[in-house]
Tab-separated table of C-alpha atoms in Angstrom:
chain	number	residue	atom	x	y	z
A	1427	MET	CA	76.146	96.736	106.538
A	1428	LEU	CA	77.170	100.208	107.705
A	1429	THR	CA	77.699	100.946	111.411
A	1430	VAL	CA	78.194	104.585	112.378
A	1431	ARG	CA	80.589	105.681	115.125
A	1432	LYS	CA	79.747	109.281	116.053
A	1433	SER	CA	82.440	111.673	117.196
A	1434	ASP	CA	80.709	112.566	120.459
A	1435	ASP	CA	80.446	108.888	121.418
A	1436	ARG	CA	84.218	108.375	121.402
A	1437	GLY	CA	86.291	108.114	124.552
A	1438	LYS	CA	88.271	111.124	125.638
A	1439	THR	CA	91.439	112.087	127.471
A	1440	LYS	CA	91.899	115.678	128.646
A	1441	LEU	CA	95.215	116.874	130.070
A	1442	ASP	CA	96.723	120.347	130.312
A	1443	TRP	CA	98.773	119.676	127.149
A	1444	LEU	CA	96.671	117.044	125.346
A	1445	GLU	CA	93.104	116.604	124.179
A	1446	SER	CA	92.496	113.175	122.654
A	1447	ARG	CA	89.434	111.356	121.344
A	1448	HIS	CA	89.493	107.564	121.070
A	1449	SER	CA	87.480	105.624	118.470
A	1450	PHE	CA	88.481	102.356	120.187
A	1451	SER	CA	89.409	101.310	123.718
A	1452	PHE	CA	92.630	103.019	124.711
A	1453	GLY	CA	94.384	103.813	127.994
A	1454	ASP	CA	91.807	104.356	130.729
A	1455	TYR	CA	88.955	104.297	128.188
A	1456	ARG	CA	87.422	100.827	128.063
A	1457	ASP	CA	84.500	100.069	125.751
A	1458	PRO	CA	83.803	96.363	125.080
A	1459	ALA	CA	81.673	97.325	122.060
A	1460	HIS	CA	84.571	99.243	120.466
A	1461	VAL	CA	87.824	97.386	121.021
A	1462	SER	CA	88.908	97.115	117.392
A	1463	PHE	CA	87.633	96.702	113.841
A	1464	GLY	CA	89.451	93.795	112.265
A	1465	PRO	CA	93.168	94.597	112.595
A	1466	LEU	CA	92.409	98.300	113.120
A	1467	ARG	CA	93.108	98.691	116.831
A	1468	VAL	CA	93.415	102.445	117.537
A	1469	ILE	CA	92.377	105.726	115.974
A	1470	ASN	CA	93.199	108.581	118.322
A	1471	GLU	CA	92.498	112.146	117.288
A	1472	ASP	CA	95.088	114.154	119.219
A	1473	ARG	CA	95.479	117.878	119.741
A	1474	ILE	CA	98.784	118.638	121.424
A	1475	ALA	CA	99.350	122.075	122.918
A	1476	PRO	CA	102.415	124.142	121.957
A	1477	GLY	CA	105.469	122.510	123.511
A	1478	GLY	CA	103.418	119.491	124.652
A	1479	ALA	CA	105.101	116.102	124.515
A	1480	PHE	CA	104.666	112.377	124.881
A	1481	PRO	CA	107.807	111.458	126.870
A	1482	PRO	CA	109.894	108.434	125.800
A	1483	HIS	CA	107.821	105.240	125.880
A	1484	SER	CA	108.049	101.820	124.287
A	1485	HIS	CA	105.927	99.783	121.859
A	1486	SER	CA	106.112	96.316	120.375
A	1487	ASP	CA	104.241	94.347	117.701
A	1488	MET	CA	102.144	97.214	116.388
A	1489	GLU	CA	102.026	99.190	113.148
A	1490	ILE	CA	101.803	102.826	114.307
A	1491	VAL	CA	100.786	105.397	111.698
A	1492	THR	CA	100.769	109.152	112.281
A	1493	TYR	CA	98.769	111.386	109.931
A	1494	ILE	CA	99.172	115.121	110.536
A	1495	LEU	CA	96.188	117.384	109.887
A	1496	ASP	CA	97.621	120.704	111.107
A	1497	GLY	CA	100.943	121.712	112.593
A	1498	ALA	CA	104.081	119.621	112.984
A	1499	LEU	CA	105.268	116.834	115.279
A	1500	GLU	CA	108.873	116.105	116.213
A	1501	HIS	CA	109.830	112.418	116.448
A	1502	ARG	CA	112.842	110.671	118.008
A	1503	ASP	CA	113.298	106.936	118.520
A	1504	SER	CA	115.716	104.298	119.720
A	1505	LEU	CA	116.667	103.385	116.137
A	1506	GLY	CA	118.264	106.812	115.797
A	1507	ASN	CA	115.519	108.337	113.672
A	1508	ALA	CA	114.819	112.007	114.302
A	1509	GLY	CA	112.773	114.480	112.324
A	1510	ILE	CA	109.648	116.571	112.030
A	1511	ILE	CA	106.399	115.345	110.459
A	1512	HIS	CA	104.281	118.062	108.838
A	1513	ALA	CA	100.722	118.236	107.581
A	1514	GLY	CA	100.558	116.407	104.267
A	1515	GLU	CA	102.906	113.649	105.399
A	1516	ILE	CA	102.437	110.124	106.732
A	1517	GLN	CA	104.748	108.409	109.198
A	1518	LEU	CA	104.923	104.686	109.933
A	1519	MET	CA	106.723	103.220	112.908
A	1520	SER	CA	106.656	99.430	112.743
A	1521	ALA	CA	107.336	98.600	116.399
A	1522	GLY	CA	108.045	94.919	115.782
A	1523	SER	CA	110.294	93.342	118.418
A	1524	GLY	CA	110.478	96.626	120.315
A	1525	ILE	CA	111.140	100.340	119.924
A	1526	GLU	CA	111.153	103.409	122.177
A	1527	HIS	CA	110.165	106.845	120.930
A	1528	ALA	CA	109.132	110.321	121.999
A	1529	GLU	CA	106.811	112.796	120.275
A	1530	VAL	CA	106.823	116.555	120.807
A	1531	ASN	CA	104.807	119.386	119.310
A	1532	ALA	CA	107.468	121.007	117.140
A	1533	SER	CA	105.996	124.488	117.746
A	1534	ARG	CA	106.036	126.630	120.884
A	1535	GLU	CA	103.246	128.766	119.428
A	1536	HIS	CA	100.759	126.533	117.618
A	1537	PRO	CA	98.998	123.267	118.478
A	1538	VAL	CA	99.430	120.157	116.372
A	1539	HIS	CA	96.353	118.183	115.273
A	1540	LEU	CA	96.842	114.588	114.176
A	1541	LEU	CA	95.418	111.116	113.863
A	1542	GLN	CA	97.459	108.320	115.387
A	1543	ILE	CA	96.470	104.910	114.076
A	1544	TRP	CA	97.486	101.488	115.360
A	1545	ILE	CA	97.116	98.397	113.183
A	1546	LEU	CA	97.812	94.895	114.488
A	1547	PRO	CA	100.573	93.266	112.419
A	1548	SER	CA	100.107	89.939	110.645
A	1549	ARG	CA	103.192	88.575	112.415
A	1550	ASP	CA	105.036	89.460	115.601
A	1551	GLY	CA	108.696	89.999	116.302
A	1552	VAL	CA	109.721	91.616	113.009
A	1553	ASP	CA	112.642	94.033	112.982
A	1554	PRO	CA	111.418	97.510	113.971
A	1555	SER	CA	111.499	100.135	111.237
A	1556	TYR	CA	110.555	103.723	110.437
A	1557	GLU	CA	109.269	105.512	107.323
A	1558	GLN	CA	108.075	109.017	106.525
A	1559	LYS	CA	106.544	109.956	103.166
A	1560	LEU	CA	105.136	113.107	101.593
A	1561	ILE	CA	101.585	112.747	100.238
A	1562	ASP	CA	101.126	114.330	96.818
A	1563	PRO	CA	98.271	116.841	97.283
A	1564	VAL	CA	97.268	116.581	93.615
A	1565	SER	CA	96.838	112.809	93.838
A	1566	MET	CA	94.314	113.096	96.688
A	1567	SER	CA	92.268	115.943	95.213
A	1568	ASN	CA	88.748	114.533	94.676
A	1569	ARG	CA	90.057	110.992	94.285
A	1570	PHE	CA	91.379	108.377	96.642
A	1571	THR	CA	95.118	107.889	96.772
A	1572	ARG	CA	96.705	104.950	98.569
A	1573	ILE	CA	99.205	106.001	101.244
A	1574	ALA	CA	99.951	102.696	103.028
A	1575	ALA	CA	99.895	99.052	101.943
A	1576	PRO	CA	101.711	95.726	102.404
A	1577	ASP	CA	103.096	96.115	98.853
A	1578	PRO	CA	103.846	99.847	98.795
A	1579	ARG	CA	104.768	102.010	95.877
A	1580	ALA	CA	107.527	104.580	96.296
A	1581	THR	CA	105.078	107.154	97.702
A	1582	GLU	CA	103.519	104.762	100.261
A	1583	VAL	CA	104.600	103.292	103.596
A	1584	ARG	CA	104.737	99.534	104.143
A	1585	LEU	CA	102.268	97.842	106.519
A	1586	THR	CA	102.968	94.420	108.002
A	1587	GLN	CA	99.314	93.496	107.541
A	1588	ASP	CA	96.836	92.824	104.732
A	1589	ALA	CA	95.509	96.367	105.037
A	1590	GLU	CA	95.586	99.551	103.002
A	1591	ILE	CA	95.063	103.197	103.942
A	1592	TRP	CA	93.551	105.564	101.373
A	1593	ALA	CA	93.150	109.345	101.654
A	1594	VAL	CA	91.100	111.947	99.804
A	1595	LYS	CA	90.376	115.670	99.996
A	1596	LEU	CA	86.967	116.488	98.552
A	1597	ASP	CA	85.500	119.708	97.258
A	1598	PRO	CA	81.784	120.349	97.914
A	1599	ASP	CA	79.469	118.154	95.801
A	1600	GLU	CA	82.303	115.861	94.746
A	1601	GLU	CA	81.929	112.087	95.221
A	1602	VAL	CA	84.392	109.211	95.334
A	1603	VAL	CA	83.649	105.482	95.227
A	1604	HIS	CA	85.911	102.778	96.648
A	1605	SER	CA	85.424	99.144	95.663
A	1606	ILE	CA	85.628	96.505	98.414
A	1607	GLU	CA	86.668	93.012	97.412
A	1608	PRO	CA	84.728	90.010	98.802
A	1609	GLY	CA	85.915	89.010	102.256
A	1610	ARG	CA	87.230	92.489	103.086
A	1611	ARG	CA	85.947	95.252	105.323
A	1612	ALA	CA	86.402	99.018	105.361
A	1613	TRP	CA	86.454	101.794	107.933
A	1614	VAL	CA	85.829	105.402	106.867
A	1615	GLN	CA	87.152	108.129	109.189
A	1616	VAL	CA	86.137	111.735	108.542
A	1617	ALA	CA	89.154	113.849	109.452
A	1618	ARG	CA	87.373	117.108	108.692
A	1619	GLY	CA	84.367	118.374	106.788
A	1620	ASP	CA	80.851	117.119	106.155
A	1621	VAL	CA	80.092	114.069	103.991
A	1622	SER	CA	77.436	111.470	103.268
A	1623	VAL	CA	78.250	107.764	103.280
A	1624	GLY	CA	75.213	105.949	101.992
A	1625	SER	CA	72.261	107.407	103.879
A	1626	HIS	CA	74.429	108.586	106.783
A	1627	ARG	CA	75.544	112.207	107.221
A	1628	LEU	CA	78.958	112.385	108.881
A	1629	VAL	CA	81.051	115.299	110.115
A	1630	ALA	CA	84.608	115.638	111.432
A	1631	GLY	CA	85.409	112.887	113.939
A	1632	ASP	CA	82.593	110.613	112.783
A	1633	ALA	CA	83.302	107.221	111.247
A	1634	VAL	CA	81.526	104.242	109.751
A	1635	GLY	CA	82.470	100.568	109.744
A	1636	ILE	CA	81.528	98.691	106.580
A	1637	LEU	CA	80.954	94.938	106.292
A	1638	ASP	CA	79.559	92.791	103.470
A	1639	GLU	CA	79.434	95.624	100.941
A	1640	SER	CA	80.964	95.671	97.456
A	1641	SER	CA	81.696	99.408	97.477
A	1642	VAL	CA	81.366	102.608	99.458
A	1643	ALA	CA	80.448	106.034	98.052
A	1644	ILE	CA	81.404	109.242	99.846
A	1645	ARG	CA	79.916	112.598	98.821
A	1646	ALA	CA	81.087	115.911	100.279
A	1647	HIS	CA	78.792	118.736	101.383
A	1648	ALA	CA	81.729	120.983	102.355
A	1649	PRO	CA	85.509	120.852	101.909
A	1650	SER	CA	86.366	117.507	103.516
A	1651	GLU	CA	89.259	115.177	104.244
A	1652	VAL	CA	88.651	111.438	104.682
A	1653	LEU	CA	90.733	108.346	105.417
A	1654	LEU	CA	89.582	104.882	104.356
A	1655	PHE	CA	90.995	101.624	105.738
A	1656	ASP	CA	90.546	98.559	103.507
A	1657	MET	CA	91.311	95.350	105.416
A	1658	ALA	CA	91.021	91.598	105.185
């Protein structure tokens, strides 16, 4: 079963420094029909104006993944981590028993465009941690590459959950197929471009939740970038 979540149906937050679209309930946006999808709790598509910032704030018991599409984001946290995340990188902050962080657009001239993803952990109270990894652009060219998992390789970040994140950049007319094991579900998020998933045409910001299927095929009609979440 495929259930489409269209971009224009998402919640929204509009501030002078931030434009955000929410696939699931978040902040002041409450939608009982879209609270989560399995352990996938948040997908926010954020555009942060030059110099814009999320001031220091705290989290606990959440796997927080940042995926940069354009621009760069500066990160600082209470563990002493500090750095800049660029397009083509993935960051994981495992909030665990508690962490405080701040996020700032690293540029005074250009906006930063990103997806921030929250995944519920399989256990609470773990020690908080931080990872940042470069995604090999060759590995995600017209084929899925895994970028996050509970049993990560050296190029992947570690999730405290039975969930995986896969990424692909597709050229026009290219297709990828992802197998889904019995008892698992998948969520496909179109970061940019124009693709077909089954009989559904999806563009940037659209998504589809997938249940009781053995595989999902994604075909591009334009240069496209897609994330896939494979979860128990």
